[in-house]
C-alpha cells in the first residue's frame, strides 16, 4: 500500500483521477490552521496531528475544531513520553 501524501499536491493528485465536473463536498484543513489551534506545535507535530486526524476520522464526528484540537493535544502529549 502506498503511503498517502498529506499535502496539497497529494490531494490534487488524488482528485485528478476524477472528472473536473464530478460533484463533491470537502473539508480541508491546512497546516496554517494549527496556528489557531496551538501555535506551539512544531511543523513535525502539525504533520503528525494531520495524519492522526486522517487515521481517527469518524465521518459522524467530522473534522471539527474540537476534533482537530484533540488530535493536536494527543500529539503534543507525546512530548512528555519521548
mmCIF file of N, CA and C in Angstrom:
data_model
loop_
_atom_site.group_PDB
_atom_site.id
_atom_site.type_symbol
_atom_site.label_atom_id
_atom_site.label_comp_id
_atom_site.label_asym_id
_atom_site.label_seq_id
_atom_site.Cartn_x
_atom_site.Cartn_y
_atom_site.Cartn_z
ATOM 1 N N UNK A 1 0.841 -1.180 0.000
ATOM 2 C CA UNK A 1 0.000 0.000 0.000
ATOM 3 C C UNK A 1 0.887 1.244 0.000
ATOM 4 N N UNK A 2 0.542 2.207 -0.830
ATOM 5 C CA UNK A 2 1.328 3.429 -0.929
ATOM 6 C C UNK A 2 0.951 4.388 0.201
ATOM 7 N N UNK A 3 1.943 5.012 0.799
ATOM 8 C CA UNK A 3 1.704 5.977 1.864
ATOM 9 C C UNK A 3 1.047 7.217 1.272
ATOM 10 N N UNK A 4 0.000 7.679 1.920
ATOM 11 C CA UNK A 4 -0.676 8.892 1.461
ATOM 12 C C UNK A 4 0.207 10.089 1.698
ATOM 13 N N UNK A 5 0.169 11.006 0.788
ATOM 14 C CA UNK A 5 0.912 12.255 0.923
ATOM 15 C C UNK A 5 -0.047 13.315 1.441
ATOM 16 N N UNK A 6 0.176 13.792 2.652
ATOM 17 C CA UNK A 6 -0.708 14.759 3.282
ATOM 18 C C UNK A 6 -0.280 16.180 2.936
ATOM 19 N N UNK A 7 -0.366 16.489 1.649
ATOM 20 C CA UNK A 7 -0.033 17.820 1.146
ATOM 21 C C UNK A 7 -1.081 18.222 0.122
ATOM 22 N N UNK A 8 -1.094 19.487 -0.250
ATOM 23 C CA UNK A 8 -2.000 19.914 -1.318
ATOM 24 C C UNK A 8 -1.678 19.191 -2.614
ATOM 25 N N UNK A 9 -0.396 18.955 -2.878
ATOM 26 C CA UNK A 9 -0.009 18.226 -4.093
ATOM 27 C C UNK A 9 -0.591 16.814 -4.072
ATOM 28 N N UNK A 10 -0.562 16.151 -2.918
ATOM 29 C CA UNK A 10 -1.132 14.819 -2.795
ATOM 30 C C UNK A 10 -2.640 14.830 -3.002
ATOM 31 N N UNK A 11 -3.300 15.840 -2.459
ATOM 32 C CA UNK A 11 -4.746 15.971 -2.634
ATOM 33 C C UNK A 11 -5.089 16.208 -4.099
ATOM 34 N N UNK A 12 -4.361 17.102 -4.735
ATOM 35 C CA UNK A 12 -4.596 17.384 -6.153
ATOM 36 C C UNK A 12 -4.390 16.128 -6.987
ATOM 37 N N UNK A 13 -3.338 15.366 -6.695
ATOM 38 C CA UNK A 13 -3.086 14.129 -7.435
ATOM 39 C C UNK A 13 -4.230 13.141 -7.248
ATOM 40 N N UNK A 14 -4.741 13.024 -6.024
ATOM 41 C CA UNK A 14 -5.866 12.123 -5.769
ATOM 42 C C UNK A 14 -7.115 12.569 -6.520
ATOM 43 N N UNK A 15 -7.351 13.863 -6.522
ATOM 44 C CA UNK A 15 -8.545 14.381 -7.180
ATOM 45 C C UNK A 15 -8.445 14.354 -8.699
ATOM 46 N N UNK A 16 -7.222 14.326 -9.212
ATOM 47 C CA UNK A 16 -7.047 14.364 -10.669
ATOM 48 C C UNK A 16 -7.582 13.107 -11.348
ATOM 49 N N UNK A 17 -7.862 12.061 -10.584
ATOM 50 C CA UNK A 17 -8.433 10.841 -11.157
ATOM 51 C C UNK A 17 -9.906 11.016 -11.520
ATOM 52 N N UNK A 18 -10.506 12.086 -11.053
ATOM 53 C CA UNK A 18 -11.923 12.338 -11.292
ATOM 54 C C UNK A 18 -12.109 13.412 -12.352
ATOM 55 N N UNK A 19 -13.234 13.362 -13.010
ATOM 56 C CA UNK A 19 -13.591 14.401 -13.971
ATOM 57 C C UNK A 19 -13.778 15.717 -13.218
ATOM 58 N N UNK A 20 -13.352 16.836 -13.787
ATOM 59 C CA UNK A 20 -13.486 18.126 -13.096
ATOM 60 C C UNK A 20 -14.935 18.497 -12.763
ATOM 61 N N UNK A 21 -15.910 17.908 -13.455
ATOM 62 C CA UNK A 21 -17.309 18.239 -13.167
ATOM 63 C C UNK A 21 -17.979 17.233 -12.226
ATOM 64 N N UNK A 22 -17.189 16.392 -11.566
ATOM 65 C CA UNK A 22 -17.725 15.435 -10.592
ATOM 66 C C UNK A 22 -18.194 16.190 -9.353
ATOM 67 N N UNK A 23 -19.463 16.013 -8.964
ATOM 68 C CA UNK A 23 -19.935 16.671 -7.739
ATOM 69 C C UNK A 23 -19.166 16.149 -6.523
ATOM 70 N N UNK A 24 -18.933 17.017 -5.561
ATOM 71 C CA UNK A 24 -18.215 16.601 -4.360
ATOM 72 C C UNK A 24 -18.485 17.568 -3.220
ATOM 73 N N UNK A 25 -18.078 17.170 -2.049
ATOM 74 C CA UNK A 25 -18.062 18.029 -0.878
ATOM 75 C C UNK A 25 -16.750 17.740 -0.166
ATOM 76 N N UNK A 26 -16.141 18.759 0.382
ATOM 77 C CA UNK A 26 -14.840 18.561 1.032
ATOM 78 C C UNK A 26 -14.687 19.532 2.196
ATOM 79 N N UNK A 27 -13.868 19.119 3.120
ATOM 80 C CA UNK A 27 -13.467 19.968 4.236
ATOM 81 C C UNK A 27 -11.958 19.822 4.337
ATOM 82 N N UNK A 28 -11.235 20.879 4.098
ATOM 83 C CA UNK A 28 -9.778 20.817 4.047
ATOM 84 C C UNK A 28 -9.190 21.643 5.182
ATOM 85 N N UNK A 29 -8.300 20.999 5.929
ATOM 86 C CA UNK A 29 -7.539 21.685 6.966
ATOM 87 C C UNK A 29 -6.118 21.856 6.455
ATOM 88 N N UNK A 30 -5.550 23.022 6.677
ATOM 89 C CA UNK A 30 -4.178 23.301 6.274
ATOM 90 C C UNK A 30 -3.301 23.445 7.516
ATOM 91 N N UNK A 31 -2.024 23.274 7.321
ATOM 92 C CA UNK A 31 -1.087 23.408 8.443
ATOM 93 C C UNK A 31 -1.255 24.767 9.134
ATOM 94 N N UNK A 32 -1.550 25.801 8.374
ATOM 95 C CA UNK A 32 -1.729 27.143 8.954
ATOM 96 C C UNK A 32 -2.858 27.197 9.983
ATOM 97 N N UNK A 33 -3.854 26.315 9.836
ATOM 98 C CA UNK A 33 -4.963 26.297 10.788
ATOM 99 C C UNK A 33 -4.491 25.956 12.196
ATOM 100 N N UNK A 34 -3.374 25.260 12.291
ATOM 101 C CA UNK A 34 -2.864 24.874 13.603
ATOM 102 C C UNK A 34 -2.226 26.049 14.342
ATOM 103 N N UNK A 35 -2.006 27.162 13.654
ATOM 104 C CA UNK A 35 -1.569 28.383 14.344
ATOM 105 C C UNK A 35 -2.668 28.850 15.292
ATOM 106 N N UNK A 36 -3.917 28.619 14.910
ATOM 107 C CA UNK A 36 -5.057 28.978 15.751
ATOM 108 C C UNK A 36 -5.263 27.911 16.829
ATOM 109 N N UNK A 37 -5.140 26.642 16.442
ATOM 110 C CA UNK A 37 -5.376 25.536 17.378
ATOM 111 C C UNK A 37 -4.330 25.513 18.488
ATOM 112 N N UNK A 38 -3.062 25.573 18.110
ATOM 113 C CA UNK A 38 -1.977 25.556 19.097
ATOM 114 C C UNK A 38 -0.701 26.072 18.436
ATOM 115 N N UNK A 39 -0.395 27.336 18.600
ATOM 116 C CA UNK A 39 0.771 27.915 17.936
ATOM 117 C C UNK A 39 2.115 27.360 18.413
ATOM 118 N N UNK A 40 2.112 26.564 19.488
ATOM 119 C CA UNK A 40 3.361 25.991 19.991
ATOM 120 C C UNK A 40 3.770 24.711 19.269
ATOM 121 N N UNK A 41 2.885 24.150 18.446
ATOM 122 C CA UNK A 41 3.215 22.917 17.741
ATOM 123 C C UNK A 41 4.327 23.155 16.719
ATOM 124 N N UNK A 42 5.232 22.201 16.644
ATOM 125 C CA UNK A 42 6.286 22.265 15.633
ATOM 126 C C UNK A 42 5.703 21.819 14.288
ATOM 127 N N UNK A 43 6.375 22.112 13.181
ATOM 128 C CA UNK A 43 5.887 21.622 11.888
ATOM 129 C C UNK A 43 5.723 20.099 11.859
ATOM 130 N N UNK A 44 6.626 19.379 12.499
ATOM 131 C CA UNK A 44 6.506 17.925 12.563
ATOM 132 C C UNK A 44 5.287 17.486 13.359
ATOM 133 N N UNK A 45 4.988 18.192 14.433
ATOM 134 C CA UNK A 45 3.807 17.872 15.237
ATOM 135 C C UNK A 45 2.523 18.191 14.485
ATOM 136 N N UNK A 46 2.536 19.261 13.703
ATOM 137 C CA UNK A 46 1.369 19.588 12.878
ATOM 138 C C UNK A 46 1.123 18.456 11.879
ATOM 139 N N UNK A 47 2.174 18.000 11.218
ATOM 140 C CA UNK A 47 2.043 16.895 10.261
ATOM 141 C C UNK A 47 1.528 15.644 10.966
ATOM 142 N N UNK A 48 2.027 15.366 12.161
ATOM 143 C CA UNK A 48 1.577 14.197 12.920
ATOM 144 C C UNK A 48 0.109 14.334 13.318
ATOM 145 N N UNK A 49 -0.325 15.530 13.678
ATOM 146 C CA UNK A 49 -1.731 15.758 14.044
ATOM 147 C C UNK A 49 -2.641 15.556 12.836
ATOM 148 N N UNK A 50 -2.203 16.003 11.670
ATOM 149 C CA UNK A 50 -2.991 15.811 10.452
ATOM 150 C C UNK A 50 -3.083 14.327 10.110
ATOM 151 N N UNK A 51 -1.986 13.605 10.218
ATOM 152 C CA UNK A 51 -2.008 12.163 9.955
ATOM 153 C C UNK A 51 -2.880 11.431 10.980
ATOM 154 N N UNK A 52 -2.811 11.839 12.243
ATOM 155 C CA UNK A 52 -3.648 11.234 13.274
ATOM 156 C C UNK A 52 -5.128 11.487 12.970
ATOM 157 N N UNK A 53 -5.453 12.699 12.568
ATOM 158 C CA UNK A 53 -6.837 13.032 12.221
ATOM 159 C C UNK A 53 -7.326 12.147 11.082
ATOM 160 N N UNK A 54 -6.481 11.899 10.099
ATOM 161 C CA UNK A 54 -6.861 11.044 8.982
ATOM 162 C C UNK A 54 -7.137 9.615 9.457
ATOM 163 N N UNK A 55 -6.294 9.113 10.352
ATOM 164 C CA UNK A 55 -6.469 7.744 10.860
ATOM 165 C C UNK A 55 -7.701 7.608 11.752
ATOM 166 N N UNK A 56 -7.975 8.642 12.543
ATOM 167 C CA UNK A 56 -9.021 8.557 13.563
ATOM 168 C C UNK A 56 -10.371 9.115 13.107
ATOM 169 N N UNK A 57 -10.426 9.699 11.941
ATOM 170 C CA UNK A 57 -11.643 10.371 11.494
ATOM 171 C C UNK A 57 -12.842 9.442 11.490
ATOM 172 N N UNK A 58 -13.887 9.893 12.122
ATOM 173 C CA UNK A 58 -15.190 9.239 12.092
ATOM 174 C C UNK A 58 -16.121 10.231 11.412
ATOM 175 N N UNK A 59 -16.659 9.867 10.262
ATOM 176 C CA UNK A 59 -17.478 10.795 9.492
ATOM 177 C C UNK A 59 -18.682 11.309 10.284
ATOM 178 N N UNK A 60 -19.112 10.565 11.299
ATOM 179 C CA UNK A 60 -20.208 11.044 12.134
ATOM 180 C C UNK A 60 -19.766 12.188 13.046
ATOM 181 N N UNK A 61 -18.476 12.274 13.318
ATOM 182 C CA UNK A 61 -17.949 13.342 14.177
ATOM 183 C C UNK A 61 -17.566 14.554 13.335
ATOM 184 N N UNK A 62 -16.934 14.326 12.233
ATOM 185 C CA UNK A 62 -16.462 15.326 11.264
ATOM 186 C C UNK A 62 -15.132 15.942 11.687
ATOM 187 N N UNK A 63 -14.629 16.750 10.814
ATOM 188 C CA UNK A 63 -13.360 17.444 11.051
ATOM 189 C C UNK A 63 -13.634 18.799 11.698
ATOM 190 N N UNK A 64 -14.091 18.764 12.922
ATOM 191 C CA UNK A 64 -14.416 19.994 13.649
ATOM 192 C C UNK A 64 -13.164 20.565 14.317
ATOM 193 N N UNK A 65 -13.287 21.792 14.768
ATOM 194 C CA UNK A 65 -12.191 22.403 15.514
ATOM 195 C C UNK A 65 -11.858 21.560 16.743
ATOM 196 N N UNK A 66 -12.892 21.074 17.424
ATOM 197 C CA UNK A 66 -12.671 20.262 18.619
ATOM 198 C C UNK A 66 -11.928 18.979 18.317
ATOM 199 N N UNK A 67 -12.308 18.307 17.240
ATOM 200 C CA UNK A 67 -11.638 17.073 16.841
ATOM 201 C C UNK A 67 -10.174 17.345 16.514
ATOM 202 N N UNK A 68 -9.916 18.401 15.740
ATOM 203 C CA UNK A 68 -8.540 18.715 15.367
ATOM 204 C C UNK A 68 -7.737 19.152 16.596
ATOM 205 N N UNK A 69 -8.368 19.851 17.518
ATOM 206 C CA UNK A 69 -7.692 20.245 18.764
ATOM 207 C C UNK A 69 -7.312 19.003 19.567
ATOM 208 N N UNK A 70 -8.218 18.011 19.624
ATOM 209 C CA UNK A 70 -7.917 16.756 20.327
ATOM 210 C C UNK A 70 -6.725 16.046 19.690
ATOM 211 N N UNK A 71 -6.674 16.038 18.364
ATOM 212 C CA UNK A 71 -5.539 15.412 17.670
ATOM 213 C C UNK A 71 -4.244 16.145 18.005
ATOM 214 N N UNK A 72 -4.294 17.463 17.992
ATOM 215 C CA UNK A 72 -3.109 18.257 18.319
ATOM 216 C C UNK A 72 -2.664 17.995 19.752
ATOM 217 N N UNK A 73 -3.618 17.923 20.678
ATOM 218 C CA UNK A 73 -3.275 17.666 22.081
ATOM 219 C C UNK A 73 -2.670 16.277 22.261
ATOM 220 N N UNK A 74 -3.179 15.295 21.521
ATOM 221 C CA UNK A 74 -2.620 13.944 21.602
ATOM 222 C C UNK A 74 -1.172 13.922 21.139
ATOM 223 N N UNK A 75 -0.907 14.623 20.053
ATOM 224 C CA UNK A 75 0.463 14.690 19.535
ATOM 225 C C UNK A 75 1.361 15.439 20.504
ATOM 226 N N UNK A 76 0.872 16.535 21.030
ATOM 227 C CA UNK A 76 1.667 17.332 21.967
ATOM 228 C C UNK A 76 1.968 16.548 23.249
ATOM 229 N N UNK A 77 1.029 15.701 23.668
ATOM 230 C CA UNK A 77 1.236 14.892 24.874
ATOM 231 C C UNK A 77 2.385 13.891 24.708
ATOM 232 N N UNK A 78 2.689 13.530 23.466
ATOM 233 C CA UNK A 78 3.797 12.604 23.212
ATOM 234 C C UNK A 78 5.150 13.210 23.588
ATOM 235 N N UNK A 79 5.212 14.551 23.640
ATOM 236 C CA UNK A 79 6.469 15.214 24.025
ATOM 237 C C UNK A 79 6.950 14.693 25.365
ATOM 238 N N UNK A 80 6.031 14.493 26.278
ATOM 239 C CA UNK A 80 6.385 14.107 27.640
ATOM 240 C C UNK A 80 6.825 12.651 27.742
ATOM 241 N N UNK A 81 6.449 11.832 26.757
ATOM 242 C CA UNK A 81 6.812 10.423 26.808
ATOM 243 C C UNK A 81 8.042 10.117 25.967
ATOM 244 N N UNK A 82 8.493 11.054 25.188
ATOM 245 C CA UNK A 82 9.662 10.816 24.323
ATOM 246 C C UNK A 82 10.933 11.351 24.941
#
